[in-house]
């Protein structure tokens, strides 16, 4: 009976001893891991970069560069010749290339002031193990070109593309309007009144061919359409202030303007209870229709007048108008033969139906 009790007592004492010794052992392992300032995979690995170049920690840039040039010539793989008692990073011909890379790594580490500061800090504070990894790879993987320059060039490129794309769309819209009889006849009448077409058909020394006269008349008509018609929406005349670059530059101004406008709106209509003006009513209608400013501006004036007459800025009136538009759209689709064919196709052979073609 005494023997089993003694064994259990001895086992309990041993277990308590392990519990007491375990924290110091773990702490010793962690300290042993962090005490080594030179870590494989960082900078020169387990070699000291200063010892690799044979310079002290107080050496200047000129001394470091001079030591690097001497060692680079000595351990270059194409020039390396082993000598008796050769000492240094490459002691055998087989390690000449590794020695040259090690010397280059040491020089790259010490020639840059910021990298050298990080390396010296690692030598002085070996316990900050993970911090050294972060600083090393953050500099190693950082982009060589300034990010601000990249962003500026990208924004400028996008702005140039925007301008030419918008201008191309605007020219296409003008060319199309020049073919519409309604606008073409009006433009030709204005050109005749101003005597522009007569100048295009001058005779004598300045006589032109039929093609030249036709091209010139076409340009005159297009220019008159440009000056008389107001195109809105996606085909409107491009303006520099709408480009991305200028939008970014003017962003603080737009933000401040919006804050001032919003405060005035709250003060005038929510606090003082003023009635909405025409501009405010159209703004509420546009927001209810979920249309952008350019889309709403492209609508005809009589449509906007209809919105105002029906008082669509009032939520209840807009809901009625919306329901009417949906019913009208359903009637149009019900009488549209293409919509009927589409519905028959969706019913008989629409999505979810598997068909096989036998070739």
GROMACS .gro file of C-alpha atoms in nm:
model
  359
    1UNK     CA    1   0.000   0.000   0.000
    2UNK     CA    2   0.286   0.235   0.084
    3UNK     CA    3   0.467   0.167  -0.244
    4UNK     CA    4   0.179   0.278  -0.470
    5UNK     CA    5   0.128   0.589  -0.260
    6UNK     CA    6   0.496   0.670  -0.286
    7UNK     CA    7   0.487   0.626  -0.665
    8UNK     CA    8   0.182   0.852  -0.697
    9UNK     CA    9   0.342   1.111  -0.472
   10UNK     CA   10   0.664   1.100  -0.675
   11UNK     CA   11   0.472   1.135  -1.002
   12UNK     CA   12   0.283   1.435  -0.866
   13UNK     CA   13   0.605   1.602  -0.753
   14UNK     CA   14   0.762   1.542  -1.096
   15UNK     CA   15   0.457   1.687  -1.271
   16UNK     CA   16   0.465   1.998  -1.056
   17UNK     CA   17   0.837   2.040  -1.125
   18UNK     CA   18   0.771   2.029  -1.501
   19UNK     CA   19   0.496   2.290  -1.466
   20UNK     CA   20   0.736   2.514  -1.276
   21UNK     CA   21   1.022   2.467  -1.526
   22UNK     CA   22   0.814   2.491  -1.847
   23UNK     CA   23   0.771   2.874  -1.862
   24UNK     CA   24   1.143   2.947  -1.809
   25UNK     CA   25   1.234   2.688  -2.075
   26UNK     CA   26   0.993   2.843  -2.328
   27UNK     CA   27   1.125   3.190  -2.248
   28UNK     CA   28   1.481   3.066  -2.293
   29UNK     CA   29   1.393   2.920  -2.633
   30UNK     CA   30   1.235   3.246  -2.747
   31UNK     CA   31   1.529   3.449  -2.625
   32UNK     CA   32   1.772   3.211  -2.794
   33UNK     CA   33   1.580   3.254  -3.120
   34UNK     CA   34   1.569   3.632  -3.102
   35UNK     CA   35   1.920   3.678  -2.970
   36UNK     CA   36   2.074   3.596  -3.306
   37UNK     CA   37   2.085   3.930  -3.485
   38UNK     CA   38   2.199   3.775  -3.813
   39UNK     CA   39   1.912   3.581  -3.968
   40UNK     CA   40   1.922   3.368  -4.278
   41UNK     CA   41   1.722   3.537  -4.556
   42UNK     CA   42   1.772   3.894  -4.436
   43UNK     CA   43   2.040   4.117  -4.587
   44UNK     CA   44   2.369   3.917  -4.583
   45UNK     CA   45   2.220   3.621  -4.401
   46UNK     CA   46   2.432   3.489  -4.115
   47UNK     CA   47   2.730   3.702  -4.226
   48UNK     CA   48   2.786   4.057  -4.108
   49UNK     CA   49   2.770   4.297  -4.405
   50UNK     CA   50   3.044   4.513  -4.254
   51UNK     CA   51   3.273   4.210  -4.214
   52UNK     CA   52   3.197   4.099  -4.570
   53UNK     CA   53   3.324   4.431  -4.706
   54UNK     CA   54   3.596   4.455  -4.442
   55UNK     CA   55   3.487   4.794  -4.308
   56UNK     CA   56   3.378   4.922  -3.970
   57UNK     CA   57   3.031   5.044  -3.873
   58UNK     CA   58   3.155   5.403  -3.880
   59UNK     CA   59   3.279   5.378  -4.240
   60UNK     CA   60   3.156   5.640  -4.485
   61UNK     CA   61   3.009   5.593  -4.828
   62UNK     CA   62   3.342   5.647  -5.006
   63UNK     CA   63   3.517   5.382  -4.799
   64UNK     CA   64   3.232   5.135  -4.850
   65UNK     CA   65   3.231   5.195  -5.225
   66UNK     CA   66   3.611   5.154  -5.243
   67UNK     CA   67   3.600   4.826  -5.051
   68UNK     CA   68   3.320   4.699  -5.274
   69UNK     CA   69   3.509   4.775  -5.595
   70UNK     CA   70   3.818   4.596  -5.471
   71UNK     CA   71   3.625   4.286  -5.362
   72UNK     CA   72   3.411   4.287  -5.676
   73UNK     CA   73   3.722   4.282  -5.895
   74UNK     CA   74   3.874   4.013  -5.678
   75UNK     CA   75   3.577   3.776  -5.665
   76UNK     CA   76   3.423   3.837  -6.006
   77UNK     CA   77   3.351   3.490  -6.154
   78UNK     CA   78   3.526   3.577  -6.481
   79UNK     CA   79   3.839   3.714  -6.312
   80UNK     CA   80   3.870   3.511  -5.995
   81UNK     CA   81   4.198   3.326  -5.952
   82UNK     CA   82   4.248   3.141  -5.623
   83UNK     CA   83   4.563   3.225  -5.433
   84UNK     CA   84   4.737   3.030  -5.157
   85UNK     CA   85   4.594   3.124  -4.821
   86UNK     CA   86   4.309   3.314  -4.983
   87UNK     CA   87   4.070   3.450  -4.719
   88UNK     CA   88   3.738   3.612  -4.760
   89UNK     CA   89   3.388   3.525  -4.869
   90UNK     CA   90   3.508   3.307  -5.158
   91UNK     CA   91   3.786   3.077  -5.043
   92UNK     CA   92   3.752   2.827  -5.326
   93UNK     CA   93   3.693   2.871  -5.697
   94UNK     CA   94   3.358   2.698  -5.660
   95UNK     CA   95   3.230   2.968  -5.422
   96UNK     CA   96   3.350   3.265  -5.627
   97UNK     CA   97   3.006   3.337  -5.767
   98UNK     CA   98   2.841   3.310  -5.422
   99UNK     CA   99   3.112   3.534  -5.278
  100UNK     CA  100   3.054   3.794  -5.550
  101UNK     CA  101   2.678   3.794  -5.485
  102UNK     CA  102   2.738   3.824  -5.111
  103UNK     CA  103   2.968   4.125  -5.164
  104UNK     CA  104   2.708   4.286  -5.394
  105UNK     CA  105   2.434   4.226  -5.135
  106UNK     CA  106   2.647   4.381  -4.861
  107UNK     CA  107   2.714   4.686  -5.076
  108UNK     CA  108   2.346   4.727  -5.169
  109UNK     CA  109   2.260   4.710  -4.800
  110UNK     CA  110   2.516   4.965  -4.680
  111UNK     CA  111   2.516   5.217  -4.965
  112UNK     CA  112   2.157   5.329  -4.900
  113UNK     CA  113   2.112   5.539  -4.587
  114UNK     CA  114   1.765   5.410  -4.499
  115UNK     CA  115   1.854   5.046  -4.556
  116UNK     CA  116   2.173   5.089  -4.355
  117UNK     CA  117   1.976   5.238  -4.065
  118UNK     CA  118   1.743   4.937  -4.066
  119UNK     CA  119   2.041   4.701  -4.074
  120UNK     CA  120   2.219   4.879  -3.787
  121UNK     CA  121   1.896   4.873  -3.589
  122UNK     CA  122   1.872   4.498  -3.647
  123UNK     CA  123   2.226   4.452  -3.515
  124UNK     CA  124   2.151   4.662  -3.208
  125UNK     CA  125   1.803   4.516  -3.139
  126UNK     CA  126   1.811   4.147  -3.229
  127UNK     CA  127   1.509   4.074  -3.010
  128UNK     CA  128   1.269   4.250  -3.254
  129UNK     CA  129   1.267   3.949  -3.480
  130UNK     CA  130   0.944   4.003  -3.677
  131UNK     CA  131   0.994   4.379  -3.707
  132UNK     CA  132   1.318   4.319  -3.899
  133UNK     CA  133   1.136   4.096  -4.146
  134UNK     CA  134   0.872   4.363  -4.201
  135UNK     CA  135   1.120   4.646  -4.263
  136UNK     CA  136   1.337   4.431  -4.488
  137UNK     CA  137   1.059   4.308  -4.718
  138UNK     CA  138   0.869   4.638  -4.715
  139UNK     CA  139   1.175   4.807  -4.867
  140UNK     CA  140   1.261   4.515  -5.092
  141UNK     CA  141   0.911   4.490  -5.241
  142UNK     CA  142   0.841   4.862  -5.251
  143UNK     CA  143   0.794   5.003  -5.605
  144UNK     CA  144   1.101   5.171  -5.751
  145UNK     CA  145   0.896   5.449  -5.910
  146UNK     CA  146   0.715   5.704  -5.698
  147UNK     CA  147   0.350   5.600  -5.668
  148UNK     CA  148   0.241   5.963  -5.698
  149UNK     CA  149   0.405   5.988  -6.041
  150UNK     CA  150   0.231   5.668  -6.153
  151UNK     CA  151  -0.106   5.798  -6.035
  152UNK     CA  152  -0.052   6.136  -6.203
  153UNK     CA  153   0.049   5.979  -6.535
  154UNK     CA  154  -0.246   5.738  -6.521
  155UNK     CA  155  -0.494   6.018  -6.450
  156UNK     CA  156  -0.351   6.229  -6.734
  157UNK     CA  157  -0.370   5.934  -6.976
  158UNK     CA  158  -0.732   5.864  -6.878
  159UNK     CA  159  -0.818   6.233  -6.919
  160UNK     CA  160  -0.667   6.247  -7.268
  161UNK     CA  161  -0.857   5.932  -7.366
  162UNK     CA  162  -1.178   6.083  -7.225
  163UNK     CA  163  -1.135   6.404  -7.422
  164UNK     CA  164  -1.075   6.238  -7.759
  165UNK     CA  165  -1.349   5.982  -7.699
  166UNK     CA  166  -1.603   6.251  -7.611
  167UNK     CA  167  -1.495   6.465  -7.905
  168UNK     CA  168  -1.535   6.169  -8.141
  169UNK     CA  169  -1.888   6.109  -8.007
  170UNK     CA  170  -1.969   6.478  -8.051
  171UNK     CA  171  -1.847   6.476  -8.413
  172UNK     CA  172  -2.058   6.166  -8.484
  173UNK     CA  173  -2.365   6.340  -8.341
  174UNK     CA  174  -2.304   6.650  -8.557
  175UNK     CA  175  -2.251   6.436  -8.867
  176UNK     CA  176  -2.577   6.254  -8.798
  177UNK     CA  177  -2.772   6.578  -8.744
  178UNK     CA  178  -2.632   6.710  -9.072
  179UNK     CA  179  -2.812   6.423  -9.247
  180UNK     CA  180  -3.148   6.490  -9.078
  181UNK     CA  181  -3.360   6.696  -9.326
  182UNK     CA  182  -3.511   6.912  -9.052
  183UNK     CA  183  -3.174   7.046  -8.928
  184UNK     CA  184  -3.000   7.038  -9.267
  185UNK     CA  185  -3.262   7.258  -9.435
  186UNK     CA  186  -3.252   7.509  -9.150
  187UNK     CA  187  -2.871   7.519  -9.161
  188UNK     CA  188  -2.870   7.572  -9.538
  189UNK     CA  189  -3.117   7.861  -9.506
  190UNK     CA  190  -2.899   8.028  -9.244
  191UNK     CA  191  -2.590   7.973  -9.465
  192UNK     CA  192  -2.768   8.133  -9.762
  193UNK     CA  193  -2.877   8.430  -9.554
  194UNK     CA  194  -2.520   8.485  -9.437
  195UNK     CA  195  -2.380   8.433  -9.788
  196UNK     CA  196  -2.158   8.146  -9.685
  197UNK     CA  197  -2.259   7.915  -9.969
  198UNK     CA  198  -2.177   8.182 -10.231
  199UNK     CA  199  -1.822   8.207 -10.101
  200UNK     CA  200  -1.781   7.833 -10.143
  201UNK     CA  201  -1.880   7.860 -10.514
  202UNK     CA  202  -1.642   8.142 -10.614
  203UNK     CA  203  -1.538   8.142 -10.978
  204UNK     CA  204  -1.231   8.265 -11.159
  205UNK     CA  205  -0.885   8.196 -11.030
  206UNK     CA  206  -1.020   8.055 -10.707
  207UNK     CA  207  -1.248   7.809 -10.884
  208UNK     CA  208  -1.272   7.480 -10.696
  209UNK     CA  209  -1.365   7.131 -10.798
  210UNK     CA  210  -1.709   6.988 -10.725
  211UNK     CA  211  -1.572   6.765 -10.450
  212UNK     CA  212  -1.399   7.057 -10.278
  213UNK     CA  213  -1.716   7.267 -10.300
  214UNK     CA  214  -1.924   6.978 -10.160
  215UNK     CA  215  -1.682   6.925  -9.870
  216UNK     CA  216  -1.675   7.295  -9.792
  217UNK     CA  217  -2.055   7.323  -9.798
  218UNK     CA  218  -2.076   7.020  -9.569
  219UNK     CA  219  -1.833   7.181  -9.322
  220UNK     CA  220  -2.034   7.506  -9.332
  221UNK     CA  221  -2.355   7.320  -9.253
  222UNK     CA  222  -2.190   7.129  -8.968
  223UNK     CA  223  -2.044   7.448  -8.820
  224UNK     CA  224  -2.388   7.615  -8.829
  225UNK     CA  225  -2.544   7.314  -8.658
  226UNK     CA  226  -2.270   7.323  -8.393
  227UNK     CA  227  -2.336   7.690  -8.322
  228UNK     CA  228  -2.716   7.666  -8.321
  229UNK     CA  229  -2.798   7.334  -8.162
  230UNK     CA  230  -2.749   7.243  -7.799
  231UNK     CA  231  -2.661   6.874  -7.764
  232UNK     CA  232  -2.700   6.734  -7.416
  233UNK     CA  233  -2.630   6.400  -7.260
  234UNK     CA  234  -2.361   6.159  -7.371
  235UNK     CA  235  -2.305   6.333  -7.707
  236UNK     CA  236  -2.266   6.688  -7.577
  237UNK     CA  237  -1.964   6.900  -7.662
  238UNK     CA  238  -1.670   6.798  -7.440
  239UNK     CA  239  -1.556   7.046  -7.181
  240UNK     CA  240  -1.219   7.048  -7.009
  241UNK     CA  241  -1.373   7.090  -6.665
  242UNK     CA  242  -1.547   6.752  -6.707
  243UNK     CA  243  -1.222   6.559  -6.747
  244UNK     CA  244  -1.104   6.333  -6.466
  245UNK     CA  245  -0.789   6.539  -6.399
  246UNK     CA  246  -0.983   6.860  -6.346
  247UNK     CA  247  -1.254   6.679  -6.149
  248UNK     CA  248  -0.988   6.560  -5.905
  249UNK     CA  249  -0.833   6.907  -5.882
  250UNK     CA  250  -1.174   7.065  -5.824
  251UNK     CA  251  -1.292   6.794  -5.584
  252UNK     CA  252  -1.229   7.004  -5.266
  253UNK     CA  253  -1.424   7.293  -5.417
  254UNK     CA  254  -1.714   7.064  -5.514
  255UNK     CA  255  -1.720   6.908  -5.167
  256UNK     CA  256  -1.730   7.248  -4.996
  257UNK     CA  257  -1.999   7.368  -5.237
  258UNK     CA  258  -2.210   7.061  -5.170
  259UNK     CA  259  -2.179   7.106  -4.792
  260UNK     CA  260  -2.286   7.472  -4.819
  261UNK     CA  261  -2.574   7.380  -5.053
  262UNK     CA  262  -2.693   7.101  -4.823
  263UNK     CA  263  -2.684   7.327  -4.517
  264UNK     CA  264  -2.886   7.590  -4.702
  265UNK     CA  265  -3.137   7.325  -4.811
  266UNK     CA  266  -3.182   7.204  -4.452
  267UNK     CA  267  -3.213   7.559  -4.321
  268UNK     CA  268  -3.451   7.691  -4.589
  269UNK     CA  269  -3.684   7.395  -4.644
  270UNK     CA  270  -3.659   7.178  -4.332
  271UNK     CA  271  -3.623   7.444  -4.063
  272UNK     CA  272  -3.788   7.756  -4.208
  273UNK     CA  273  -4.037   7.557  -4.419
  274UNK     CA  274  -4.002   7.758  -4.741
  275UNK     CA  275  -4.169   7.638  -5.061
  276UNK     CA  276  -3.957   7.473  -5.327
  277UNK     CA  277  -3.854   7.678  -5.627
  278UNK     CA  278  -3.849   7.545  -5.983
  279UNK     CA  279  -3.486   7.438  -5.960
  280UNK     CA  280  -3.544   7.253  -5.633
  281UNK     CA  281  -3.856   7.085  -5.768
  282UNK     CA  282  -3.671   6.959  -6.075
  283UNK     CA  283  -3.391   6.834  -5.851
  284UNK     CA  284  -3.634   6.629  -5.638
  285UNK     CA  285  -3.799   6.489  -5.952
  286UNK     CA  286  -3.461   6.390  -6.097
  287UNK     CA  287  -3.365   6.213  -5.774
  288UNK     CA  288  -3.697   6.030  -5.769
  289UNK     CA  289  -3.642   5.913  -6.126
  290UNK     CA  290  -3.285   5.809  -6.037
  291UNK     CA  291  -3.140   5.994  -6.334
  292UNK     CA  292  -2.801   6.163  -6.358
  293UNK     CA  293  -2.779   6.535  -6.426
  294UNK     CA  294  -2.669   6.481  -6.787
  295UNK     CA  295  -2.955   6.236  -6.849
  296UNK     CA  296  -3.213   6.474  -6.700
  297UNK     CA  297  -3.073   6.771  -6.893
  298UNK     CA  298  -3.106   6.575  -7.219
  299UNK     CA  299  -3.487   6.564  -7.176
  300UNK     CA  300  -3.700   6.803  -7.379
  301UNK     CA  301  -3.829   7.119  -7.214
  302UNK     CA  302  -4.193   7.017  -7.262
  303UNK     CA  303  -4.125   6.697  -7.065
  304UNK     CA  304  -3.991   6.897  -6.773
  305UNK     CA  305  -4.291   7.129  -6.792
  306UNK     CA  306  -4.517   6.822  -6.774
  307UNK     CA  307  -4.333   6.704  -6.463
  308UNK     CA  308  -4.387   7.042  -6.300
  309UNK     CA  309  -4.755   7.061  -6.394
  310UNK     CA  310  -4.818   6.718  -6.243
  311UNK     CA  311  -4.625   6.819  -5.930
  312UNK     CA  312  -4.408   6.511  -5.939
  313UNK     CA  313  -4.183   6.643  -5.663
  314UNK     CA  314  -4.458   6.524  -5.429
  315UNK     CA  315  -4.401   6.157  -5.354
  316UNK     CA  316  -4.766   6.051  -5.392
  317UNK     CA  317  -4.797   6.220  -5.732
  318UNK     CA  318  -4.477   6.060  -5.851
  319UNK     CA  319  -4.595   5.712  -5.746
  320UNK     CA  320  -4.913   5.762  -5.951
  321UNK     CA  321  -4.709   5.883  -6.250
  322UNK     CA  322  -4.473   5.588  -6.219
  323UNK     CA  323  -4.760   5.341  -6.214
  324UNK     CA  324  -4.913   5.505  -6.522
  325UNK     CA  325  -4.583   5.477  -6.708
  326UNK     CA  326  -4.553   5.110  -6.619
  327UNK     CA  327  -4.907   5.040  -6.739
  328UNK     CA  328  -4.844   5.227  -7.063
  329UNK     CA  329  -4.523   5.031  -7.118
  330UNK     CA  330  -4.706   4.702  -7.063
  331UNK     CA  331  -4.967   4.799  -7.324
  332UNK     CA  332  -4.699   4.887  -7.577
  333UNK     CA  333  -4.517   4.561  -7.516
  334UNK     CA  334  -4.839   4.363  -7.540
  335UNK     CA  335  -4.900   4.503  -7.890
  336UNK     CA  336  -4.539   4.472  -8.001
  337UNK     CA  337  -4.491   4.165  -8.227
  338UNK     CA  338  -4.125   4.132  -8.129
  339UNK     CA  339  -4.219   4.121  -7.761
  340UNK     CA  340  -4.479   3.855  -7.837
  341UNK     CA  341  -4.219   3.642  -8.014
  342UNK     CA  342  -3.983   3.685  -7.723
  343UNK     CA  343  -4.248   3.574  -7.473
  344UNK     CA  344  -4.329   3.267  -7.682
  345UNK     CA  345  -3.961   3.181  -7.699
  346UNK     CA  346  -3.919   3.225  -7.321
  347UNK     CA  347  -4.220   2.998  -7.265
  348UNK     CA  348  -4.120   2.721  -7.505
  349UNK     CA  349  -3.743   2.737  -7.548
  350UNK     CA  350  -3.621   2.985  -7.292
  351UNK     CA  351  -3.341   2.954  -7.035
  352UNK     CA  352  -3.329   2.623  -6.851
  353UNK     CA  353  -3.423   2.417  -7.155
  354UNK     CA  354  -3.156   2.175  -7.282
  355UNK     CA  355  -3.149   2.113  -7.657
  356UNK     CA  356  -2.916   1.893  -7.858
  357UNK     CA  357  -2.824   1.943  -8.222
  358UNK     CA  358  -2.754   1.628  -8.423
  359UNK     CA  359  -2.494   1.703  -8.686
   0.00000   0.00000   0.00000
